[in-house]
XYZ file of N, CA and C in Angstrom:
783
model
N 30.587 6.677 22.832
C 30.265 6.364 21.586
C 31.165 7.202 20.740
N 32.471 6.883 19.936
C 33.100 7.628 18.884
C 32.759 7.359 17.566
N 32.327 8.221 16.725
C 32.023 8.116 15.395
C 33.329 8.526 14.613
N 34.013 7.642 14.077
C 35.330 8.432 13.459
C 34.881 9.249 11.736
N 34.886 10.137 11.605
C 34.598 11.143 10.223
C 35.914 11.623 10.145
N 36.009 12.022 9.001
C 37.157 12.662 8.318
C 36.894 14.265 8.204
N 36.811 14.553 9.492
C 36.882 16.050 9.576
C 35.266 16.449 10.029
N 35.189 17.942 10.205
C 33.771 18.122 10.489
C 33.133 17.875 8.938
N 31.605 18.071 8.957
C 30.775 17.749 7.788
C 30.958 18.893 7.031
N 30.601 18.978 5.731
C 31.039 20.316 4.743
C 29.776 20.744 4.421
N 29.443 21.908 4.344
C 28.223 22.717 3.963
C 28.348 22.696 2.516
N 27.134 22.358 1.743
C 27.134 22.592 0.510
C 26.204 22.865 -0.522
N 25.815 23.169 -1.453
C 24.460 23.179 -2.342
C 24.671 22.473 -3.542
N 23.645 21.357 -3.903
C 23.600 20.475 -4.351
C 22.187 20.354 -5.204
N 22.251 19.728 -6.620
C 20.877 19.898 -7.212
C 20.352 18.523 -6.445
N 19.061 18.473 -6.662
C 18.079 16.915 -6.216
C 18.788 15.900 -7.030
N 19.044 15.961 -8.270
C 19.525 15.146 -8.881
C 20.809 14.163 -8.100
N 21.574 14.914 -7.833
C 22.918 14.489 -6.925
C 22.607 13.907 -6.297
N 21.373 13.744 -5.370
C 21.285 13.125 -4.288
C 20.644 11.725 -4.212
N 21.124 10.694 -3.710
C 20.232 9.554 -3.969
C 20.068 8.826 -2.318
N 19.330 7.740 -2.409
C 18.648 7.126 -1.293
C 19.105 5.662 -1.041
N 19.856 5.662 0.154
C 19.805 4.056 -0.370
C 19.039 2.987 1.548
N 17.878 3.067 1.137
C 17.233 2.763 2.283
C 17.477 1.577 3.233
N 18.150 0.594 2.188
C 18.464 -0.928 2.977
C 19.688 -0.934 3.847
N 20.477 0.688 3.876
C 21.253 0.831 4.876
C 21.229 1.905 5.714
N 20.170 2.680 5.319
C 20.161 4.389 6.048
C 18.590 4.379 6.976
N 17.619 3.667 6.346
C 16.232 3.976 6.583
C 15.877 3.042 7.993
N 15.585 3.324 8.925
C 15.157 2.357 9.852
C 13.917 3.120 10.417
N 13.145 3.627 9.675
C 11.571 3.587 9.862
C 10.767 2.453 9.195
N 9.922 1.891 9.617
C 9.023 1.353 9.099
C 8.215 1.721 7.513
N 7.904 2.950 7.835
C 7.653 3.525 6.298
C 8.703 4.517 6.060
N 8.683 4.583 4.494
C 10.156 5.381 4.511
C 9.825 6.843 4.504
N 8.274 7.478 4.238
C 8.155 8.647 4.608
C 7.044 8.774 5.106
N 6.619 9.730 5.997
C 5.378 9.699 6.409
C 4.591 11.151 5.543
N 3.412 10.717 4.927
C 2.720 11.533 3.851
C 2.499 13.087 4.725
N 1.855 13.117 5.772
C 1.570 14.198 6.271
C 2.541 15.200 6.843
N 3.631 14.252 7.123
C 4.946 15.215 7.802
C 5.719 15.696 6.347
N 5.652 15.004 5.236
C 6.118 15.701 4.156
C 5.094 16.929 3.278
N 3.858 16.983 3.635
C 3.087 17.520 3.020
C 3.196 18.770 4.104
N 3.513 18.621 5.326
C 3.692 19.670 6.406
C 4.813 20.515 5.972
N 5.992 19.633 5.680
C 7.406 20.206 5.475
C 7.530 20.912 4.094
N 6.492 20.573 2.956
C 6.535 21.305 1.586
C 6.293 22.536 1.588
N 5.446 22.865 2.848
C 5.069 24.411 2.836
C 6.076 25.193 2.718
N 7.045 25.030 3.205
C 8.501 25.622 3.252
C 9.002 25.814 1.933
N 9.375 24.876 0.965
C 10.055 25.360 -0.106
C 8.827 26.014 -1.023
N 7.694 25.340 -0.842
C 6.246 26.024 -1.953
C 6.337 27.604 -1.675
N 6.890 27.947 -0.603
C 7.064 29.583 -0.361
C 8.118 29.857 -0.665
N 9.254 29.065 -1.538
C 10.307 29.855 -1.687
C 11.419 29.694 -1.029
N 11.329 28.939 0.011
C 12.522 28.979 0.905
C 12.815 27.412 1.111
N 14.295 27.072 1.713
C 14.964 25.881 1.708
C 14.739 25.288 3.313
N 14.506 23.925 3.396
C 14.453 23.723 4.461
C 15.993 23.245 5.248
N 15.839 22.809 6.585
C 17.485 22.576 6.846
C 18.442 21.415 6.302
N 19.364 22.206 6.070
C 20.356 21.123 5.754
C 20.055 19.685 5.696
N 20.209 18.873 4.353
C 19.874 17.376 4.369
C 21.525 16.786 4.629
N 21.433 15.591 5.608
C 22.536 15.040 6.137
C 23.010 13.807 4.918
N 23.871 13.941 4.624
C 24.421 13.078 2.973
C 25.835 12.544 3.452
N 25.929 11.352 3.189
C 27.265 10.708 3.078
C 27.778 10.456 1.875
N 28.936 10.811 1.528
C 29.436 10.758 0.569
C 30.460 9.369 0.125
N 29.978 8.495 -0.531
C 30.594 7.076 -0.558
C 31.822 7.210 -1.094
N 32.847 6.618 -0.643
C 34.143 6.788 -0.949
C 34.352 5.818 -2.243
N 33.544 4.971 -2.548
C 33.469 4.265 -3.585
C 32.968 4.664 -4.960
N 31.800 5.098 -4.694
C 31.003 5.410 -5.953
C 30.756 7.126 -6.089
N 31.067 7.790 -5.363
C 31.555 9.449 -5.084
C 29.761 9.723 -5.006
N 28.733 8.517 -4.652
C 27.422 9.263 -4.462
C 27.156 10.047 -3.216
N 26.397 10.961 -3.048
C 25.940 11.550 -2.069
C 24.223 10.917 -1.467
N 24.496 10.192 -0.494
C 23.284 9.328 -0.021
C 22.685 9.724 1.361
N 21.553 10.085 1.265
C 20.766 10.800 2.318
C 20.907 9.592 3.509
N 21.730 10.317 4.960
C 21.579 9.392 5.929
C 20.396 10.096 6.680
N 20.162 11.450 7.077
C 19.003 12.020 7.736
C 18.366 13.037 6.591
N 17.051 12.990 6.451
C 16.241 14.054 5.667
C 15.695 13.557 4.646
N 15.327 12.350 4.822
C 14.230 11.673 3.652
C 13.116 12.256 3.401
N 12.229 12.659 4.790
C 11.272 13.544 4.395
C 11.532 14.869 3.952
N 12.539 15.824 4.151
C 12.788 16.950 3.325
C 13.147 16.998 2.061
N 13.977 15.788 1.659
C 14.210 15.532 0.171
C 12.645 15.250 -0.536
N 11.729 14.453 0.044
C 10.405 14.081 -0.442
C 9.730 15.165 -0.349
N 9.706 16.052 0.579
C 9.320 17.669 0.645
C 9.734 18.609 -0.899
N 10.964 18.594 -1.069
C 11.479 19.425 -2.448
C 10.846 18.687 -3.717
N 11.010 17.297 -3.744
C 10.553 16.977 -4.706
C 9.070 16.981 -5.033
N 8.306 17.007 -4.086
C 6.687 17.130 -4.147
C 6.498 18.433 -4.828
N 7.191 19.675 -4.401
C 7.118 20.712 -4.912
C 8.014 20.987 -6.280
N 8.401 20.114 -6.837
C 9.182 20.409 -8.126
C 10.219 21.092 -7.883
N 11.215 21.397 -6.872
C 12.080 22.348 -6.440
C 13.080 22.112 -7.643
N 13.255 23.002 -8.293
C 14.522 23.285 -9.097
C 15.740 23.816 -8.916
N 15.883 24.480 -7.838
C 17.311 25.290 -7.622
C 17.887 24.080 -6.800
N 19.203 24.364 -6.293
C 20.393 23.793 -5.361
C 19.561 23.728 -4.088
N 19.923 22.606 -3.182
C 19.664 22.388 -1.867
C 20.735 22.525 -0.847
N 20.591 22.953 0.382
C 21.796 22.962 1.166
C 21.949 21.512 1.612
N 23.171 21.005 1.720
C 23.361 19.542 2.232
C 24.309 20.050 3.401
N 24.790 18.778 4.271
C 25.810 18.785 5.187
C 26.432 17.577 4.757
N 27.620 17.386 4.218
C 28.355 16.186 3.991
C 29.009 15.405 4.819
N 28.942 14.480 5.069
C 29.917 13.478 5.926
C 30.714 12.696 4.807
N 31.968 12.412 5.472
C 32.858 11.666 4.853
C 33.485 10.594 6.000
N 33.063 9.278 5.959
C 33.230 8.400 7.112
C 33.461 6.849 6.491
N 33.305 6.012 7.121
C 33.190 4.780 6.459
C 31.515 4.431 6.799
N 31.208 3.072 5.838
C 29.577 2.795 5.829
C 29.539 2.249 7.179
N 30.144 2.064 8.087
C 30.005 1.553 9.498
C 29.418 2.779 10.304
N 30.329 3.692 10.272
C 30.238 5.079 10.919
C 28.951 5.506 10.257
N 28.941 5.722 9.248
C 27.811 6.337 8.444
C 26.257 5.771 9.041
N 26.270 4.151 9.231
C 25.168 3.861 9.830
C 24.712 4.347 10.987
N 25.683 4.498 11.869
C 25.486 5.317 13.375
C 25.055 6.521 13.199
N 25.659 7.497 12.138
C 25.347 8.661 12.312
C 23.963 8.976 11.507
N 23.344 7.765 10.903
C 21.885 8.014 10.654
C 21.047 7.839 11.684
N 21.442 6.918 12.656
C 20.553 6.401 13.805
C 20.769 7.590 14.786
N 21.712 8.145 14.773
C 22.187 9.150 15.753
C 21.549 10.449 15.369
N 21.078 10.964 13.896
C 20.509 11.914 13.586
C 19.163 11.729 13.700
N 18.478 10.501 13.454
C 16.987 10.184 13.676
C 16.610 10.361 15.068
N 17.421 10.040 15.805
C 17.311 10.265 17.415
C 16.940 11.541 17.754
N 17.276 12.768 17.151
C 17.235 14.058 17.345
C 15.887 15.117 16.468
N 15.392 14.040 15.513
C 14.333 14.712 14.496
C 13.017 14.785 15.105
N 12.412 15.891 14.566
C 10.834 15.761 15.064
C 10.023 14.803 15.018
N 10.365 13.807 14.163
C 9.816 12.641 13.850
C 10.356 11.469 14.524
N 10.827 11.320 15.753
C 11.468 10.117 16.119
C 10.808 8.829 15.798
N 12.084 7.627 15.894
C 11.490 6.510 15.676
C 10.706 6.398 16.926
N 10.016 5.127 16.666
C 9.100 4.488 17.456
C 10.151 3.271 18.413
N 9.410 2.627 19.534
C 10.271 1.804 19.946
C 10.550 0.590 19.420
N 9.422 0.096 18.415
C 9.661 -0.969 17.467
C 10.646 -0.511 16.404
N 10.622 0.409 15.784
C 11.635 0.963 14.776
C 12.794 0.751 15.806
N 12.961 1.151 16.732
C 14.422 1.423 17.274
C 14.821 -0.205 17.595
N 13.839 -0.808 17.985
C 14.230 -2.402 18.096
C 14.702 -3.166 17.020
N 13.893 -2.724 15.689
C 14.284 -3.499 14.607
C 15.622 -2.473 14.092
N 15.978 -1.452 14.347
C 16.992 -1.170 13.822
C 18.281 -1.469 14.599
N 18.391 -1.699 15.715
C 19.226 -2.512 16.669
C 19.351 -4.023 15.864
N 18.402 -4.766 16.039
C 18.360 -6.244 15.208
C 19.461 -5.903 13.811
N 18.821 -4.970 12.992
C 19.539 -4.760 12.169
C 21.322 -4.783 12.091
N 21.538 -3.879 12.832
C 23.061 -3.755 13.264
C 23.406 -4.853 14.019
N 22.706 -5.716 14.698
C 23.788 -7.016 14.794
C 23.703 -8.087 14.010
N 22.545 -7.888 12.881
C 22.594 -8.945 11.462
C 23.732 -8.757 10.881
N 24.049 -7.714 11.027
C 25.632 -7.594 10.420
C 26.674 -8.040 10.645
N 26.975 -8.948 11.966
C 27.536 -9.787 12.470
C 27.958 -8.855 13.743
N 28.170 -9.954 14.821
C 28.451 -9.585 16.114
C 29.550 -8.503 16.611
N 30.449 -8.701 15.509
C 31.875 -7.662 15.335
C 31.736 -6.725 14.961
N 30.531 -6.338 14.250
C 30.794 -4.812 13.577
C 30.288 -4.033 14.339
N 29.721 -3.912 15.516
C 29.198 -2.988 16.433
C 29.451 -3.617 17.781
N 29.833 -2.745 18.896
C 29.833 -3.358 20.088
C 28.481 -3.411 20.530
N 28.018 -3.877 21.684
C 26.902 -3.893 22.659
C 26.496 -2.775 22.857
N 27.525 -1.873 23.461
C 27.367 -0.634 24.162
C 26.754 0.175 23.018
N 27.641 0.232 21.717
C 27.108 1.223 20.954
C 26.328 0.913 20.117
N 25.713 -0.328 20.127
C 24.194 -0.553 19.363
C 23.025 -0.282 20.301
N 23.420 -0.183 21.560
C 22.379 0.222 22.782
C 22.557 2.061 22.542
N 23.631 2.641 22.652
C 23.266 3.937 22.316
C 22.769 4.477 21.388
N 23.090 3.917 19.970
C 22.381 4.556 18.829
C 20.881 4.549 18.506
N 20.542 3.184 19.184
C 19.208 3.165 19.132
C 18.248 3.035 19.945
N 18.825 3.091 21.428
C 17.801 3.128 22.362
C 17.599 2.249 23.107
N 17.686 1.028 22.911
C 17.433 -0.222 23.378
C 18.399 -0.631 24.704
N 18.264 -1.239 25.499
C 18.837 -1.669 26.415
C 20.130 -2.708 26.064
N 21.248 -2.718 26.823
C 22.371 -3.520 26.531
C 22.145 -5.039 26.667
N 21.064 -5.390 27.879
C 20.560 -6.321 27.912
C 19.717 -7.213 26.506
N 18.820 -5.878 25.966
C 18.367 -6.722 25.007
C 19.207 -6.860 23.616
N 20.468 -6.206 23.552
C 21.298 -6.264 22.597
C 21.924 -7.710 22.584
N 22.500 -8.010 23.801
C 22.892 -9.150 24.432
C 21.615 -10.267 24.046
N 20.521 -10.289 24.170
C 19.664 -10.949 23.855
C 19.771 -11.347 21.961
N 19.670 -10.086 21.678
C 19.562 -10.170 19.958
C 20.700 -11.071 19.388
N 21.997 -10.577 20.164
C 23.045 -11.632 19.645
C 22.945 -13.078 19.805
N 22.160 -13.672 21.089
C 22.313 -14.939 20.956
C 21.071 -15.720 20.629
N 20.074 -14.689 20.014
C 19.024 -15.256 19.056
C 19.412 -15.318 17.662
N 20.525 -14.334 17.290
C 21.180 -14.236 16.286
C 21.894 -15.240 15.804
N 22.824 -15.510 16.868
C 23.514 -17.129 16.860
C 22.705 -18.060 16.977
N 21.700 -18.291 17.134
C 20.605 -19.430 17.078
C 20.082 -19.727 15.981
N 19.766 -18.665 15.579
C 18.745 -18.183 14.142
C 20.096 -18.986 13.060
N 21.009 -18.432 13.286
C 22.049 -18.961 12.311
C 22.299 -20.234 12.194
N 22.518 -20.780 13.202
C 22.891 -22.206 13.336
C 21.375 -23.059 12.779
N 20.375 -22.333 13.036
C 19.297 -22.979 12.292
C 18.978 -23.021 10.648
N 19.089 -22.053 10.401
C 19.187 -21.549 9.024
C 20.546 -22.020 8.051
N 21.369 -21.888 8.805
C 22.895 -22.564 7.846
C 23.253 -21.252 7.559
N 23.078 -19.777 7.995
C 23.492 -18.852 7.140
C 22.282 -17.390 7.577
N 23.002 -16.325 7.061
C 22.148 -15.208 7.409
C 20.898 -15.042 6.426
N 20.899 -15.463 4.909
C 20.407 -14.873 3.811
C 18.741 -14.728 4.205
N 18.489 -15.920 4.938
C 16.928 -16.040 5.369
C 16.435 -15.680 7.149
N 17.483 -14.767 7.399
C 16.999 -14.149 8.849
C 15.904 -12.980 8.905
N 15.121 -13.308 9.944
C 14.048 -12.639 9.761
C 14.428 -10.839 9.905
N 13.745 -9.831 9.043
C 14.384 -8.585 9.136
C 13.790 -7.737 10.656
N 12.907 -8.401 11.166
C 12.314 -7.645 12.435
C 12.638 -8.343 13.388
N 13.003 -7.569 14.956
C 13.275 -8.436 15.960
C 12.070 -8.934 16.337
N 10.433 -8.682 16.388
C 9.555 -9.584 16.571
C 9.551 -10.700 15.858
N 9.829 -10.768 14.816
C 9.730 -12.116 13.691
C 10.937 -12.957 14.292
N 11.980 -12.446 14.643
C 13.076 -13.166 15.008
C 12.569 -13.884 16.413
N 12.254 -12.858 17.300
C 11.931 -13.293 18.469
C 10.845 -14.825 18.365
N 9.637 -14.404 17.361
C 8.880 -15.643 17.348
C 9.586 -16.936 16.694
N 10.405 -16.565 15.588
C 11.012 -18.022 14.989
C 11.708 -18.505 16.464
N 12.234 -17.952 17.067
C 13.459 -18.436 18.076
C 12.686 -18.948 19.362
N 11.102 -18.689 19.385
C 10.620 -19.065 20.742
C 10.244 -20.369 20.713
N 10.554 -21.094 21.788
C 10.474 -22.537 21.822
C 11.817 -23.235 21.832
N 12.696 -22.365 21.354
C 13.949 -23.159 20.759
C 15.098 -22.499 22.137
N 14.782 -21.752 22.734
C 15.659 -21.164 23.729
C 15.010 -20.835 25.107
N 15.347 -21.066 25.990
C 14.761 -20.565 27.787
C 15.470 -19.571 28.177
N 14.642 -18.401 28.319
C 15.151 -17.040 28.837
C 14.074 -16.239 29.146
N 14.509 -15.189 30.047
C 13.454 -14.599 30.466
C 13.693 -13.444 29.467
N 12.134 -12.679 28.905
C 12.260 -11.453 28.031
C 12.450 -9.956 28.753
N 13.169 -9.161 28.434
C 12.959 -7.989 28.885
C 11.983 -7.116 28.638
N 11.849 -6.282 29.351
C 10.557 -5.487 29.075
C 10.519 -4.801 27.864
N 11.495 -4.698 27.276
C 11.427 -3.753 25.785
C 10.945 -4.726 24.652
N 11.267 -6.419 24.973
C 10.882 -7.417 24.107
C 9.747 -7.664 24.636
N 9.109 -7.544 25.791
C 7.736 -7.857 25.741
C 6.938 -6.831 25.088
N 7.347 -5.580 25.150
C 6.502 -4.159 24.422
C 6.293 -4.621 23.251
N 7.920 -4.958 22.442
C 7.565 -5.340 20.990
C 6.581 -6.472 20.876
N 6.733 -7.164 21.441
C 5.935 -8.349 20.883
C 4.409 -8.073 20.919
N 3.989 -7.185 22.083
C 2.499 -6.688 22.391
C 2.165 -5.514 21.491
N 3.284 -5.004 20.772
C 3.249 -3.681 19.666
C 2.869 -4.369 18.404
N 3.762 -5.626 18.455
C 3.058 -6.346 16.771
C 1.805 -6.936 16.837
N 1.522 -7.518 17.927
C 0.184 -8.322 18.005
C -0.711 -7.342 17.955
N -0.250 -5.944 18.455
C -1.760 -4.844 18.385
C -1.881 -4.884 17.087
N -0.515 -4.366 16.332
C -0.600 -4.333 14.730
C -1.677 -5.255 14.060
N -1.310 -6.432 14.342
C -1.806 -7.915 13.288
C -3.357 -7.619 13.756
N -3.806 -7.282 15.073
C -5.068 -7.243 15.387
C -5.851 -6.388 14.777
N -5.383 -4.868 14.753
C -5.666 -3.925 14.317
C -5.757 -4.077 12.652
N -4.887 -4.751 12.265
C -5.139 -4.684 10.703
C -6.406 -5.902 10.470
N -6.731 -6.378 11.094
C -7.586 -7.485 10.795
C -9.043 -6.965 11.505
N -9.100 -6.515 12.557
C -10.444 -5.767 12.828
C -10.659 -4.500 13.237
N -9.318 -3.706 13.459
C -9.415 -2.239 13.689
C -10.464 -1.147 12.895
N -10.512 -1.435 11.523
C -11.457 -0.769 10.603
C -12.841 -0.959 11.042
N -13.221 -2.251 10.847
C -14.609 -2.524 11.099
C -15.166 -2.121 12.325
N -14.011 -2.406 13.838
C -14.680 -1.906 14.916
C -14.873 -0.098 15.230
N -13.603 0.069 14.650
C -13.966 1.892 14.525
C -15.079 2.361 13.854
N -15.323 1.726 12.786
C -16.641 2.169 11.962
C -17.953 1.879 12.886
N -17.902 0.847 13.625
C -19.292 0.336 14.162
C -19.058 1.383 15.657
N -17.950 1.774 16.139
C -17.730 2.822 17.332
C -18.500 3.844 16.950
N -18.276 4.276 15.525
C -18.780 5.679 15.457
C -20.172 5.781 14.942
N -20.543 4.507 14.394
C -22.423 4.613 14.056
C -23.029 3.995 15.073
N -22.610 3.038 15.689
C -23.332 2.132 16.726
C -22.516 1.873 17.954
N -22.069 2.777 18.887
C -21.217 2.293 19.667
C -21.771 1.210 20.895
N -23.437 1.220 20.907
C -23.737 0.092 21.948
C -23.278 -1.012 21.082
N -23.337 -1.646 19.935
C -22.912 -2.752 19.572
C -21.744 -3.020 19.564
N -20.747 -2.123 19.437
C -19.204 -2.051 19.362
C -18.697 -2.596 20.911
N -19.173 -1.810 21.754
C -19.312 -1.942 23.267
C -19.447 -3.405 23.454
N -20.407 -3.826 23.387
C -21.018 -5.348 23.728
C -19.957 -6.250 22.903
N -19.843 -6.230 21.824
C -18.933 -7.400 20.914
C -17.421 -6.924 21.929
N -16.877 -5.907 22.058
C -15.409 -5.608 22.755
C -15.859 -6.235 24.482
N -16.813 -6.003 24.934
C -17.135 -6.577 26.366
C -17.216 -8.388 26.438
N -17.826 -8.789 25.373
C -18.141 -10.388 25.274
C -16.727 -11.219 25.026
N -15.926 -10.487 24.104
C -14.785 -10.697 23.780
C -13.816 -11.104 24.727
N -13.548 -9.619 25.447
C -12.588 -9.318 26.252
C -12.749 -10.395 27.451
N -14.003 -10.497 27.856
C -14.273 -11.285 28.949
C -13.901 -10.662 30.332
N -13.736 -11.172 31.871
C -13.765 -10.582 32.721
C -12.402 -10.024 32.927
N -11.339 -10.745 32.689
C -9.979 -10.619 32.664
C -9.622 -9.684 32.146
N -9.848 -9.273 30.883
C -9.736 -8.269 29.966
C -10.427 -6.808 30.093
N -11.518 -6.952 30.701
C -12.238 -5.921 31.212
C -11.705 -5.227 32.045
N -11.341 -5.810 33.514
C -10.681 -5.277 34.387
C -9.332 -4.524 33.752
N -8.667 -5.386 32.848
C -7.241 -4.677 32.626
C -7.861 -3.617 31.818
N -8.745 -3.501 31.054
C -9.158 -2.189 30.122
C -9.487 -1.322 31.252
N -10.003 -1.283 32.291
C -10.664 -0.125 33.350
C -9.231 0.104 33.745
N -7.929 -0.515 34.059
C -7.231 -0.367 34.969
C -6.185 0.302 33.995
N -6.206 0.037 32.831
C -5.054 0.931 31.907
C -5.870 1.977 31.287
N -7.034 2.072 30.941
C -7.638 3.280 30.570
C -8.921 3.836 31.381
N -8.729 3.474 32.559
C -10.171 4.068 33.529
C -9.734 5.797 33.367
N -8.652 6.123 33.674
C -8.456 7.559 33.609
C -8.657 8.585 32.813
N -8.687 7.640 31.214
C -8.798 8.656 30.254
C -9.946 8.577 29.737
N -11.080 7.766 30.582
C -12.424 7.964 30.401
C -13.378 8.406 31.398
N -12.841 8.785 32.267
C -12.994 10.027 33.516
C -13.488 9.143 34.528
N -12.981 7.944 34.899
C -13.248 7.038 35.946
C -12.366 7.692 37.548
N -13.217 7.830 38.142
C -12.798 8.267 39.629
C -11.522 7.532 40.262
N -10.349 7.982 40.138
C -8.988 7.111 40.493
C -9.166 6.396 41.603
N -10.215 7.341 42.587
C -10.143 6.230 44.041
C -10.877 5.190 44.061
N -11.888 4.765 42.697
C -12.876 3.657 42.516
C -12.961 3.398 41.358
N -12.000 2.748 40.818
C -11.777 2.446 39.330
C -12.727 1.402 39.059
N -13.303 0.618 40.046
C -14.241 -0.127 39.257
C -15.533 0.230 40.489
N -16.148 1.541 39.681
C -17.371 2.145 40.441
C -18.534 1.594 39.853
N -19.492 2.730 39.845
C -20.831 2.138 39.677
C -20.856 1.990 38.030
N -20.147 2.351 37.214
C -20.020 2.056 35.916
C -19.335 0.640 35.566
N -18.706 0.050 36.593
C -17.687 -1.146 36.504
C -18.469 -2.336 36.396
N -18.414 -3.520 35.334
C -18.799 -4.765 35.311
C -18.731 -5.492 36.121
N -17.963 -5.171 37.369
C -17.520 -5.892 38.477
C -18.572 -5.975 39.759
C-alpha cells in the first residue's frame, strides 16, 4: 500500500484552538472517545507534561489542521484546560490518502479498533465509491479480508440499485448485511458472521444485560434458572463448550458432574 504524501510530516507546536476534528471523515470508532482512556491520558498534562504528538492533516483547501489520529490526546488536553501549545505531526496529502493515514495510525494505537469498527471502516471506504480505494488497499488499512471487501462491493451495488442512490445507504456493515439479506444468495465470510453475531449480542445486551447482571450479583440462582430455561439444551451445550474452561471445568470431561446433560 502506497500513501502519497508531500514529503515527511513536519513537527510543530500549535494551540488547541488551531486544531479541529472532522469525525465524519477520520473517526472510525463507534464512540468518538473512551472516557476512561481520556482520564488516564489526562494525568500526563495534569502533571505539566505533553503527550505524544497528535497526527493532523493540513486541509489544502481550508488550511485547517484536522486530527487524523489523537482524538483521545486532544480530549485529554481539553479536559485539563491546557493553555500552552501542544506538539503535532502535520501531514500534507490528499483527502483520500489522509483517510488511509487515519486508519493506519489507529491500527498502531494502544486502543485499537474493534473488529466491528474495522468492518464498518471498510464499509465506509467502499461507500465512497468502488473506484476510490482498491480491494487490496481497503483490506490492508482496515484489517478485513479482501473477500469481505469484495462482498461489501457487491452489497453496495445491490443497495445502490434498490435505493436509487447512495444518500440512504446504511452506515454500518451489519445494517447493510441485514438490509441486503434475502435479496442476494451467497455464503457469508467468517468476519461477516462474527460481525452479525456481535451486533445481535449488543442488541440483546441493551435489552436484558443490565437486569440479568444485577440479578446475577444479588440472586445468582434465579439468574441461572432464567438463563438455563431460555437457552435450552442446545444453548447450554454451546455455553459449556465455549466457556467451560473459564469456569474451571475439566477439559477432559466438559460435561462432567455439573453438566445438565
